[in-house]
PDB file of C-alpha atoms in Angstrom:
ATOM      1  CA  MET A 475       3.535 -23.138   7.310  1.00 51.00           C
ATOM      2  CA  ARG A 476       0.196 -20.890   6.747  1.00 53.00           C
ATOM      3  CA  ARG A 477      -3.351 -21.726   8.148  1.00 56.00           C
ATOM      4  CA  GLU A 478      -6.125 -22.222   6.455  1.00 54.00           C
ATOM      5  CA  SER A 479      -8.792 -20.233   6.271  1.00 51.00           C
ATOM      6  CA  THR A 480     -11.108 -20.146   9.345  1.00 49.00           C
ATOM      7  CA  MET A 481     -12.757 -17.221   9.087  1.00 52.00           C
ATOM      8  CA  PRO A 482     -16.662 -16.928   8.343  1.00 50.00           C
ATOM      9  CA  GLU A 483     -18.082 -15.669   5.522  1.00 62.00           C
ATOM     10  CA  THR A 484     -17.155 -11.659   5.453  1.00 69.00           C
ATOM     11  CA  PRO A 485     -17.840  -8.592   3.964  1.00 76.00           C
ATOM     12  CA  ARG A 486     -15.672  -7.802   0.838  1.00 90.00           C
ATOM     13  CA  PRO A 487     -14.839  -3.422   1.495  1.00 92.00           C
ATOM     14  CA  GLY A 488     -14.775  -2.217  -1.433  1.00 94.00           C
ATOM     15  CA  GLY A 489     -15.495  -4.738  -3.638  1.00 96.00           C
ATOM     16  CA  THR A 490     -12.366  -6.850  -5.030  1.00 97.00           C
ATOM     17  CA  TYR A 491      -9.708  -6.965  -7.721  1.00 97.00           C
ATOM     18  CA  PRO A 492      -7.302  -9.418  -8.393  1.00 97.00           C
ATOM     19  CA  LEU A 493      -3.951  -8.813  -7.114  1.00 97.00           C
ATOM     20  CA  ALA A 494      -0.744 -11.260  -7.563  1.00 93.00           C
ATOM     21  CA  GLY A 495      -3.730 -13.982  -8.723  1.00 92.00           C
ATOM     22  CA  ARG A 496      -5.768 -13.928  -5.456  1.00 94.00           C
ATOM     23  CA  ASP A 497      -9.445 -11.905  -5.472  1.00 95.00           C
ATOM     24  CA  THR A 498      -8.584  -9.220  -2.739  1.00 97.00           C
ATOM     25  CA  PRO A 499     -10.971  -6.643  -1.226  1.00 98.00           C
ATOM     26  CA  ARG A 500     -10.355  -3.267  -2.526  1.00 98.00           C
ATOM     27  CA  ILE A 501      -9.581  -1.968   1.163  1.00 98.00           C
ATOM     28  CA  GLY A 502      -6.489  -3.022   2.686  1.00 98.00           C
ATOM     29  CA  TYR A 503      -4.336  -1.345   5.112  1.00 98.00           C
ATOM     30  CA  GLY A 504      -1.043  -0.051   5.307  1.00 97.00           C
ATOM     31  CA  ALA A 505       0.875  -0.901   8.328  1.00 96.00           C
ATOM     32  CA  MET A 506       3.263   2.126   8.517  1.00 94.00           C
ATOM     33  CA  GLN A 507       1.529   4.187  11.182  1.00 92.00           C
ATOM     34  CA  LEU A 508       2.131   1.404  13.616  1.00 93.00           C
ATOM     35  CA  ALA A 509       5.877   1.783  13.412  1.00 88.00           C
ATOM     36  CA  GLU A 510       6.363   5.663  12.955  1.00 74.00           C
ATOM     37  CA  SER A 511       4.786   8.599  13.537  1.00 65.00           C
ATOM     38  CA  ARG A 512       6.193  12.476  13.416  1.00 61.00           C
ATOM     39  CA  VAL A 513       4.428  13.638  16.278  1.00 58.00           C
ATOM     40  CA  ARG A 514       3.646  10.566  18.277  1.00 64.00           C
ATOM     41  CA  GLU A 515       5.133   7.383  19.741  1.00 75.00           C
ATOM     42  CA  PRO A 516       3.934   4.114  17.980  1.00 77.00           C
ATOM     43  CA  LEU A 517       1.052   2.161  19.312  1.00 84.00           C
ATOM     44  CA  ALA A 518       1.792  -0.403  22.054  1.00 90.00           C
ATOM     45  CA  VAL A 519       1.909  -3.855  20.486  1.00 93.00           C
ATOM     46  CA  ASP A 520      -1.496  -4.837  22.423  1.00 96.00           C
ATOM     47  CA  ALA A 521      -3.576  -2.409  20.471  1.00 96.00           C
ATOM     48  CA  SER A 522      -1.963  -2.714  17.599  1.00 97.00           C
ATOM     49  CA  THR A 523      -2.724  -6.574  17.626  1.00 98.00           C
ATOM     50  CA  ARG A 524      -6.373  -5.619  18.429  1.00 98.00           C
ATOM     51  CA  LEU A 525      -6.144  -3.382  15.239  1.00 98.00           C
ATOM     52  CA  LEU A 526      -5.022  -5.443  13.102  1.00 98.00           C
ATOM     53  CA  ARG A 527      -7.084  -8.514  13.964  1.00 98.00           C
ATOM     54  CA  ARG A 528     -10.380  -6.091  13.656  1.00 98.00           C
ATOM     55  CA  ALA A 529      -9.077  -5.125  10.245  1.00 98.00           C
ATOM     56  CA  LEU A 530      -9.484  -8.868   9.258  1.00 97.00           C
ATOM     57  CA  GLU A 531     -12.909  -8.838  11.286  1.00 96.00           C
ATOM     58  CA  LEU A 532     -13.898  -6.239   8.676  1.00 97.00           C
ATOM     59  CA  GLY A 533     -12.621  -7.964   6.124  1.00 97.00           C
ATOM     60  CA  VAL A 534      -9.443  -6.679   5.077  1.00 98.00           C
ATOM     61  CA  THR A 535      -7.110  -8.702   4.093  1.00 97.00           C
ATOM     62  CA  HIS A 536      -4.362  -6.294   2.462  1.00 98.00           C
ATOM     63  CA  PHE A 537      -1.615  -5.830   4.446  1.00 98.00           C
ATOM     64  CA  ASP A 538       0.645  -3.459   3.045  1.00 98.00           C
ATOM     65  CA  THR A 539       4.027  -3.222   5.189  1.00 98.00           C
ATOM     66  CA  ALA A 540       7.869  -2.873   4.771  1.00 97.00           C
ATOM     67  CA  GLU A 541      11.031  -3.851   7.105  1.00 97.00           C
ATOM     68  CA  PHE A 542      12.350   0.374   6.486  1.00 95.00           C
ATOM     69  CA  TYR A 543       8.897   0.957   8.508  1.00 94.00           C
ATOM     70  CA  GLY A 544      10.302   1.928  11.760  1.00 91.00           C
ATOM     71  CA  GLY A 545      13.165  -0.191  11.369  1.00 92.00           C
ATOM     72  CA  GLY A 546      11.005  -3.537  11.156  1.00 95.00           C
ATOM     73  CA  GLU A 547       8.664  -2.550  13.750  1.00 94.00           C
ATOM     74  CA  ALA A 548       5.669  -2.709  11.580  1.00 96.00           C
ATOM     75  CA  ASN A 549       6.597  -6.116  10.221  1.00 97.00           C
ATOM     76  CA  ARG A 550       7.072  -7.253  13.970  1.00 97.00           C
ATOM     77  CA  ARG A 551       3.416  -5.921  14.643  1.00 97.00           C
ATOM     78  CA  LEU A 552       1.798  -7.921  12.044  1.00 98.00           C
ATOM     79  CA  ARG A 553       3.844 -11.194  13.027  1.00 98.00           C
ATOM     80  CA  ALA A 554       2.364 -10.881  16.552  1.00 97.00           C
ATOM     81  CA  ALA A 555      -0.695 -10.316  15.739  1.00 98.00           C
ATOM     82  CA  PHE A 556      -1.243 -12.888  12.688  1.00 98.00           C
ATOM     83  CA  ALA A 557       1.514 -15.507  12.567  1.00 97.00           C
ATOM     84  CA  PRO A 558       1.246 -18.312  11.718  1.00 97.00           C
ATOM     85  CA  TYR A 559      -0.686 -16.828   8.823  1.00 97.00           C
ATOM     86  CA  SER A 560      -3.496 -18.044   7.136  1.00 94.00           C
ATOM     87  CA  ASP A 561      -4.718 -17.952   3.927  1.00 91.00           C
ATOM     88  CA  ASP A 562      -6.732 -14.746   4.389  1.00 91.00           C
ATOM     89  CA  VAL A 563      -4.015 -12.831   5.210  1.00 97.00           C
ATOM     90  CA  VAL A 564      -2.367 -11.001   1.808  1.00 98.00           C
ATOM     91  CA  LEU A 565       1.328  -9.615   2.654  1.00 98.00           C
ATOM     92  CA  VAL A 566       2.264  -7.601   0.728  1.00 98.00           C
ATOM     93  CA  SER A 567       5.786  -5.641   1.495  1.00 98.00           C
ATOM     94  CA  LYS A 568       8.546  -3.006  -0.183  1.00 98.00           C
ATOM     95  CA  VAL A 569      11.810  -2.852  -1.243  1.00 98.00           C
ATOM     96  CA  GLY A 570      14.428   0.018  -2.569  1.00 98.00           C
ATOM     97  CA  ALA A 571      15.394   1.462   0.617  1.00 97.00           C
ATOM     98  CA  VAL A 572      16.496   0.317   4.131  1.00 96.00           C
ATOM     99  CA  HIS A 573      16.202   2.161   7.697  1.00 90.00           C
ATOM    100  CA  VAL A 574      19.600   3.297   9.346  1.00 89.00           C
ATOM    101  CA  GLU A 575      19.361   4.576  12.591  1.00 83.00           C
ATOM    102  CA  GLY A 576      20.811   7.969  13.040  1.00 79.00           C
ATOM    103  CA  ALA A 577      20.734   9.068   9.620  1.00 78.00           C
ATOM    104  CA  ASN A 578      18.918  11.943   8.619  1.00 79.00           C
ATOM    105  CA  PRO A 579      15.993  11.480   7.165  1.00 79.00           C
ATOM    106  CA  PRO A 580      16.444   7.230   8.232  1.00 83.00           C
ATOM    107  CA  LEU A 581      15.509   5.795   4.860  1.00 91.00           C
ATOM    108  CA  VAL A 582      18.441   5.923   2.363  1.00 95.00           C
ATOM    109  CA  PRO A 583      18.074   4.032  -0.849  1.00 97.00           C
ATOM    110  CA  ALA A 584      19.250   0.831  -1.541  1.00 98.00           C
ATOM    111  CA  GLN A 585      18.542  -0.434  -5.103  1.00 98.00           C
ATOM    112  CA  LYS A 586      21.027  -2.583  -6.089  1.00 98.00           C
ATOM    113  CA  PRO A 587      19.957  -6.361  -7.237  1.00 98.00           C
ATOM    114  CA  ALA A 588      21.786  -8.107  -4.203  1.00 98.00           C
ATOM    115  CA  GLU A 589      20.132  -5.474  -1.947  1.00 98.00           C
ATOM    116  CA  LEU A 590      16.776  -6.319  -2.811  1.00 98.00           C
ATOM    117  CA  ARG A 591      17.133  -9.416  -2.031  1.00 98.00           C
ATOM    118  CA  ALA A 592      18.554  -8.690   1.355  1.00 98.00           C
ATOM    119  CA  GLN A 593      15.729  -7.185   1.537  1.00 98.00           C
ATOM    120  CA  VAL A 594      13.037  -9.465   0.717  1.00 98.00           C
ATOM    121  CA  GLU A 595      14.595 -12.289   2.890  1.00 98.00           C
ATOM    122  CA  GLN A 596      14.951  -9.876   5.444  1.00 98.00           C
ATOM    123  CA  ASN A 597      11.319  -9.096   5.556  1.00 98.00           C
ATOM    124  CA  LEU A 598      10.292 -12.499   5.390  1.00 98.00           C
ATOM    125  CA  ARG A 599      12.500 -13.406   8.579  1.00 98.00           C
ATOM    126  CA  THR A 600      10.966 -10.630  10.667  1.00 98.00           C
ATOM    127  CA  LEU A 601       7.439 -11.475   9.551  1.00 98.00           C
ATOM    128  CA  GLY A 602       7.668 -15.432  10.057  1.00 98.00           C
ATOM    129  CA  ALA A 603       6.726 -15.507   6.975  1.00 98.00           C
ATOM    130  CA  GLU A 604       7.176 -18.514   3.646  1.00 96.00           C
ATOM    131  CA  ARG A 605       6.301 -15.916   1.306  1.00 97.00           C
ATOM    132  CA  LEU A 606       5.116 -12.803   0.328  1.00 98.00           C
ATOM    133  CA  ALA A 607       2.158 -12.242  -2.132  1.00 98.00           C
ATOM    134  CA  VAL A 608       3.962  -8.853  -3.506  1.00 98.00           C
ATOM    135  CA  VAL A 609       7.203  -6.979  -3.272  1.00 98.00           C
ATOM    136  CA  ASN A 610       6.583  -3.887  -4.737  1.00 98.00           C
ATOM    137  CA  LEU A 611      10.138  -2.346  -5.923  1.00 98.00           C
ATOM    138  CA  ARG A 612      10.367   1.252  -4.859  1.00 98.00           C
ATOM    139  CA  ARG A 613      12.139   3.348  -7.469  1.00 98.00           C
ATOM    140  CA  VAL A 614      13.720   6.274  -6.094  1.00 97.00           C
ATOM    141  CA  ASP A 615      14.331   8.361  -9.298  1.00 96.00           C
ATOM    142  CA  GLY A 616      13.248  11.899  -8.031  1.00 92.00           C
ATOM    143  CA  PRO A 617      11.447  13.597  -5.548  1.00 89.00           C
ATOM    144  CA  PRO A 618       9.200  13.588  -3.437  1.00 85.00           C
ATOM    145  CA  GLY A 619      11.376  11.935  -0.791  1.00 87.00           C
ATOM    146  CA  ILE A 620      14.682   9.922  -1.235  1.00 93.00           C
ATOM    147  CA  VAL A 621      16.902  10.269  -4.870  1.00 96.00           C
ATOM    148  CA  ALA A 622      19.392   8.029  -5.743  1.00 96.00           C
ATOM    149  CA  GLU A 623      22.932   8.965  -6.110  1.00 96.00           C
ATOM    150  CA  GLY A 624      25.910   7.499  -7.654  1.00 97.00           C
ATOM    151  CA  ASP A 625      26.378   3.558  -7.618  1.00 97.00           C
ATOM    152  CA  GLN A 626      22.314   3.475  -6.364  1.00 98.00           C
ATOM    153  CA  ILE A 627      21.434   4.608  -9.728  1.00 97.00           C
ATOM    154  CA  VAL A 628      20.347   1.318 -10.978  1.00 98.00           C
ATOM    155  CA  PRO A 629      18.736  -0.133 -14.143  1.00 98.00           C
ATOM    156  CA  LEU A 630      15.201  -1.052 -13.677  1.00 98.00           C
ATOM    157  CA  ASP A 631      16.004  -4.217 -16.327  1.00 98.00           C
ATOM    158  CA  ASP A 632      18.292  -5.118 -14.033  1.00 98.00           C
ATOM    159  CA  GLN A 633      16.494  -4.892 -10.950  1.00 98.00           C
ATOM    160  CA  LEU A 634      13.728  -6.540 -12.239  1.00 98.00           C
ATOM    161  CA  ALA A 635      15.333  -9.680 -13.418  1.00 98.00           C
ATOM    162  CA  GLU A 636      16.348 -10.256  -9.554  1.00 98.00           C
ATOM    163  CA  MET A 637      12.564  -9.788  -8.970  1.00 98.00           C
ATOM    164  CA  ILE A 638      12.005 -12.540 -11.283  1.00 98.00           C
ATOM    165  CA  ALA A 639      14.135 -14.849  -9.771  1.00 98.00           C
ATOM    166  CA  LEU A 640      12.733 -13.963  -6.350  1.00 98.00           C
ATOM    167  CA  ARG A 641       9.405 -15.256  -7.843  1.00 98.00           C
ATOM    168  CA  ASP A 642      10.696 -18.133  -9.048  1.00 98.00           C
ATOM    169  CA  GLU A 643      12.191 -19.416  -6.271  1.00 98.00           C
ATOM    170  CA  GLY A 644       8.941 -19.115  -4.159  1.00 98.00           C
ATOM    171  CA  LYS A 645       9.868 -16.371  -2.320  1.00 98.00           C
ATOM    172  CA  ILE A 646       7.394 -14.226  -3.929  1.00 98.00           C
ATOM    173  CA  ASP A 647       4.186 -14.465  -5.612  1.00 98.00           C
ATOM    174  CA  GLY A 648       4.024 -11.285  -7.606  1.00 98.00           C
ATOM    175  CA  ILE A 649       6.159  -8.189  -8.505  1.00 98.00           C
ATOM    176  CA  GLY A 650       5.276  -4.423  -7.743  1.00 98.00           C
ATOM    177  CA  LEU A 651       6.467  -1.349  -8.686  1.00 98.00           C
ATOM    178  CA  SER A 652       6.184   1.741  -6.569  1.00 98.00           C
ATOM    179  CA  SER A 653       6.524   5.482  -7.534  1.00 97.00           C
ATOM    180  CA  VAL A 654       7.428   4.986 -11.534  1.00 97.00           C
ATOM    181  CA  SER A 655       6.336   6.792 -14.685  1.00 97.00           C
ATOM    182  CA  ALA A 656       3.891   5.790 -17.486  1.00 98.00           C
ATOM    183  CA  GLU A 657       6.806   4.698 -19.696  1.00 98.00           C
ATOM    184  CA  GLN A 658       8.552   2.638 -16.438  1.00 98.00           C
ATOM    185  CA  ILE A 659       5.288   0.738 -15.941  1.00 98.00           C
ATOM    186  CA  GLU A 660       5.435  -0.220 -19.736  1.00 98.00           C
ATOM    187  CA  GLN A 661       9.062  -1.252 -19.738  1.00 98.00           C
ATOM    188  CA  ALA A 662       7.635  -3.825 -16.976  1.00 98.00           C
ATOM    189  CA  LEU A 663       4.992  -5.089 -18.165  1.00 98.00           C
ATOM    190  CA  PRO A 664       6.720  -8.436 -20.030  1.00 98.00           C
ATOM    191  CA  ALA A 665       8.491  -9.416 -16.334  1.00 98.00           C
ATOM    192  CA  GLY A 666       5.034 -10.056 -15.314  1.00 98.00           C
ATOM    193  CA  ILE A 667       3.539  -6.555 -13.077  1.00 98.00           C
ATOM    194  CA  ALA A 668       0.626  -7.530 -10.000  1.00 98.00           C
ATOM    195  CA  CYS A 669       0.206  -3.675  -8.870  1.00 98.00           C
ATOM    196  CA  VAL A 670       1.467  -0.057  -8.576  1.00 98.00           C
ATOM    197  CA  GLN A 671       1.767   2.192  -5.738  1.00 98.00           C
ATOM    198  CA  ASN A 672       2.118   5.638  -6.737  1.00 96.00           C
ATOM    199  CA  LEU A 673       1.600   9.029  -4.887  1.00 95.00           C
ATOM    200  CA  PHE A 674      -2.473   9.057  -5.924  1.00 96.00           C
ATOM    201  CA  ASN A 675      -5.434  11.292  -4.529  1.00 96.00           C
ATOM    202  CA  LEU A 676      -8.214  13.712  -5.846  1.00 96.00           C
ATOM    203  CA  VAL A 677      -5.230  16.601  -5.302  1.00 95.00           C
ATOM    204  CA  THR A 678      -2.259  14.946  -6.886  1.00 92.00           C
ATOM    205  CA  ARG A 679      -3.291  12.614  -9.786  1.00 91.00           C
ATOM    206  CA  ASP A 680      -1.570  10.948 -12.907  1.00 85.00           C
ATOM    207  CA  ASP A 681      -3.684   9.561 -14.685  1.00 92.00           C
ATOM    208  CA  ASP A 682      -1.075   8.367 -17.533  1.00 96.00           C
ATOM    209  CA  ALA A 683      -0.142   5.914 -15.269  1.00 97.00           C
ATOM    210  CA  LEU A 684      -3.101   4.823 -13.833  1.00 97.00           C
ATOM    211  CA  ALA A 685      -4.495   4.004 -17.631  1.00 97.00           C
ATOM    212  CA  VAL A 686      -1.502   1.923 -18.392  1.00 98.00           C
ATOM    213  CA  CYS A 687      -2.534  -0.263 -15.118  1.00 98.00           C
ATOM    214  CA  ARG A 688      -5.941   0.035 -15.770  1.00 97.00           C
ATOM    215  CA  ASP A 689      -5.783  -1.061 -19.384  1.00 98.00           C
ATOM    216  CA  ASN A 690      -3.247  -3.850 -18.370  1.00 98.00           C
ATOM    217  CA  GLY A 691      -4.945  -5.360 -15.591  1.00 97.00           C
ATOM    218  CA  VAL A 692      -2.639  -4.001 -13.326  1.00 98.00           C
ATOM    219  CA  ALA A 693      -3.628  -3.368  -9.447  1.00 98.00           C
ATOM    220  CA  TRP A 694      -3.465   0.322  -8.539  1.00 98.00           C
ATOM    221  CA  VAL A 695      -2.617   1.156  -4.980  1.00 98.00           C
ATOM    222  CA  PRO A 696      -2.244   4.944  -4.449  1.00 97.00           C
ATOM    223  CA  PHE A 697      -0.035   5.610  -1.280  1.00 94.00           C
ATOM    224  CA  PHE A 698      -1.035   8.911   0.999  1.00 93.00           C
ATOM    225  CA  PRO A 699      -4.651   8.632  -0.488  1.00 95.00           C
ATOM    226  CA  LEU A 700      -6.098  11.405   2.002  1.00 94.00           C
ATOM    227  CA  GLY A 701      -2.996  13.971   0.961  1.00 89.00           C
ATOM    228  CA  SER A 702      -0.817  15.635   3.205  1.00 74.00           C
ATOM    229  CA  GLY A 703       2.230  12.488   3.562  1.00 72.00           C
ATOM    230  CA  PHE A 704       4.784  15.219   2.430  1.00 74.00           C
ATOM    231  CA  PRO A 705       5.800  18.275   3.881  1.00 71.00           C
ATOM    232  CA  GLY A 706       3.551  21.204   1.878  1.00 77.00           C
ATOM    233  CA  ALA A 707       0.846  18.679   0.630  1.00 81.00           C
ATOM    234  CA  ALA A 708      -2.485  19.519   0.578  1.00 89.00           C
ATOM    235  CA  LYS A 709      -5.310  17.738   2.585  1.00 94.00           C
ATOM    236  CA  VAL A 710      -8.108  16.033   0.531  1.00 96.00           C
ATOM    237  CA  THR A 711      -9.913  16.679   3.220  1.00 96.00           C
ATOM    238  CA  ASP A 712      -9.550  20.690   3.961  1.00 96.00           C
ATOM    239  CA  GLN A 713     -11.229  20.800  -0.061  1.00 97.00           C
ATOM    240  CA  PRO A 714     -14.480  22.813   0.405  1.00 97.00           C
ATOM    241  CA  ALA A 715     -15.810  20.017  -2.642  1.00 97.00           C
ATOM    242  CA  VAL A 716     -15.175  17.410  -0.434  1.00 98.00           C
ATOM    243  CA  GLN A 717     -16.643  18.778   2.662  1.00 98.00           C
ATOM    244  CA  GLU A 718     -19.812  20.235   0.818  1.00 98.00           C
ATOM    245  CA  GLN A 719     -20.378  16.357  -0.787  1.00 98.00           C
ATOM    246  CA  ALA A 720     -19.477  14.764   2.838  1.00 98.00           C
ATOM    247  CA  ALA A 721     -22.529  16.622   4.607  1.00 98.00           C
ATOM    248  CA  ARG A 722     -24.533  16.277   1.423  1.00 97.00           C
ATOM    249  CA  LEU A 723     -24.187  12.879   1.473  1.00 97.00           C
ATOM    250  CA  GLY A 724     -24.150  11.874   5.354  1.00 97.00           C
ATOM    251  CA  ALA A 725     -20.590  10.721   5.309  1.00 98.00           C
ATOM    252  CA  THR A 726     -16.915  11.945   6.232  1.00 98.00           C
ATOM    253  CA  PRO A 727     -14.822  14.400   4.257  1.00 98.00           C
ATOM    254  CA  ALA A 728     -12.097  10.942   4.572  1.00 97.00           C
ATOM    255  CA  GLN A 729     -15.137   9.024   3.833  1.00 98.00           C
ATOM    256  CA  VAL A 730     -15.474  10.981   0.541  1.00 98.00           C
ATOM    257  CA  GLY A 731     -11.836  11.135  -0.253  1.00 98.00           C
ATOM    258  CA  LEU A 732     -11.686   6.968  -0.749  1.00 98.00           C
ATOM    259  CA  ALA A 733     -14.745   6.343  -2.050  1.00 98.00           C
ATOM    260  CA  TRP A 734     -13.765   9.163  -5.101  1.00 98.00           C
ATOM    261  CA  LEU A 735     -10.702   7.366  -5.656  1.00 98.00           C
ATOM    262  CA  LEU A 736     -12.482   3.887  -5.532  1.00 98.00           C
ATOM    263  CA  ALA A 737     -15.093   5.261  -7.955  1.00 97.00           C
ATOM    264  CA  HIS A 738     -12.399   7.254 -10.260  1.00 96.00           C
ATOM    265  CA  SER A 739     -11.129   3.057 -11.675  1.00 97.00           C
ATOM    266  CA  PRO A 740     -12.444   0.063 -11.579  1.00 96.00           C
ATOM    267  CA  ASN A 741      -8.425  -1.419 -10.512  1.00 98.00           C
ATOM    268  CA  VAL A 742      -7.824   1.112  -7.709  1.00 98.00           C
ATOM    269  CA  MET A 743      -6.821  -0.771  -4.008  1.00 98.00           C
ATOM    270  CA  LEU A 744      -7.063   1.279  -1.252  1.00 98.00           C
ATOM    271  CA  ILE A 745      -4.143   0.724   1.847  1.00 97.00           C
ATOM    272  CA  PRO A 746      -5.314   3.890   4.217  1.00 96.00           C
ATOM    273  CA  GLY A 747      -3.209   3.289   7.706  1.00 95.00           C
ATOM    274  CA  THR A 748      -4.689   4.363  10.952  1.00 95.00           C
ATOM    275  CA  THR A 749      -3.741   3.552  14.629  1.00 95.00           C
ATOM    276  CA  SER A 750      -7.377   4.108  15.730  1.00 95.00           C
ATOM    277  CA  ILE A 751      -9.704   1.416  15.219  1.00 97.00           C
ATOM    278  CA  GLU A 752     -12.539   3.787  15.166  1.00 97.00           C
ATOM    279  CA  HIS A 753     -10.859   5.479  12.154  1.00 96.00           C
ATOM    280  CA  LEU A 754     -10.445   1.870  10.700  1.00 98.00           C
ATOM    281  CA  GLU A 755     -14.060   1.525  10.780  1.00 98.00           C
ATOM    282  CA  GLU A 756     -14.801   4.695   9.402  1.00 97.00           C
ATOM    283  CA  ASN A 757     -12.031   4.053   5.950  1.00 97.00           C
ATOM    284  CA  VAL A 758     -13.733   0.327   5.836  1.00 98.00           C
ATOM    285  CA  ALA A 759     -16.746   1.818   5.455  1.00 97.00           C
ATOM    286  CA  ALA A 760     -16.041   4.004   2.571  1.00 97.00           C
ATOM    287  CA  GLY A 761     -16.229   1.040   0.137  1.00 97.00           C
ATOM    288  CA  GLY A 762     -20.281   1.959   0.966  1.00 96.00           C
ATOM    289  CA  VAL A 763     -20.185   5.046   0.181  1.00 97.00           C
ATOM    290  CA  THR A 764     -21.733   5.566  -3.231  1.00 96.00           C
ATOM    291  CA  LEU A 765     -21.002   8.970  -5.073  1.00 97.00           C
ATOM    292  CA  ASP A 766     -23.916   9.960  -7.692  1.00 97.00           C
ATOM    293  CA  GLU A 767     -23.062  12.167 -10.439  1.00 97.00           C
ATOM    294  CA  GLU A 768     -23.119  15.815  -8.778  1.00 97.00           C
ATOM    295  CA  ALA A 769     -20.782  14.175  -6.021  1.00 98.00           C
ATOM    296  CA  MET A 770     -18.264  13.085  -9.250  1.00 97.00           C
ATOM    297  CA  ARG A 771     -18.728  16.096 -10.840  1.00 97.00           C
ATOM    298  CA  ALA A 772     -17.622  18.432  -8.031  1.00 97.00           C
ATOM    299  CA  LEU A 773     -14.932  16.430  -7.068  1.00 97.00           C
ATOM    300  CA  ASP A 774     -13.208  15.512 -10.870  1.00 96.00           C
ATOM    301  CA  ALA A 775     -13.328  19.452 -10.917  1.00 95.00           C
ATOM    302  CA  VAL A 776     -11.421  19.778  -7.778  1.00 92.00           C
TER     303      VAL A 776
END
């Protein structure tokens, strides 16, 4: 059972944009780092609870997760912090892959409609939730990341039919897409798409897909908003123009990179992840960074 909101009036970091029928702050939180990292042990449960509750205090309501983040560990951290969930907490998950302990990499495609249903139901169980605000269907058609082969190459329409059934059953409120092309977004629009999660940042852009979303009122939720998510990928904060504008505006390079995304298109919603309350507060404060014409010219030219 969900609880009614008990929060006092809080800021709406970055302004708001509709997400599955909810007017949602444009700065959210990505939970992947709570569960897995190439360079450190996962955050302790009590520390992650403090972090997540601080995010809610700052006005963050959009929490992005997936059962395959650490084999359900990210979901368990959200449950420890928030269950039973109030209406303030907007849970967004992702399906299309599963965590297999001992596999290399530990993430493997799971694209069949029955597998998508099983993943939604497992997310609900691990989170201890009755329904999910949005579930993003992650396609794995090509690199970077895992790639579908054999019977894991599944038509998008077959997957969407299963997602629509889950929505009709009340298990999810909205259908999202992840790692898709502009053409696939257009193909899926008749199903009713709440958001798209694609790799997108100052140094890696696909404005064609973004434009399709913007023109159709679909939220654009870029993953790895500061770059560097894949080996060898450029970091937004390393760019001289970003560093120069940060110094000129009295902001951090990370804040400038996030503020550029918010200014780039009105339908952008951010889900930066962190295990640090200090960095969380810095990320949320990016919603108050105003980039003037000089900054936008310099950053657009990167």
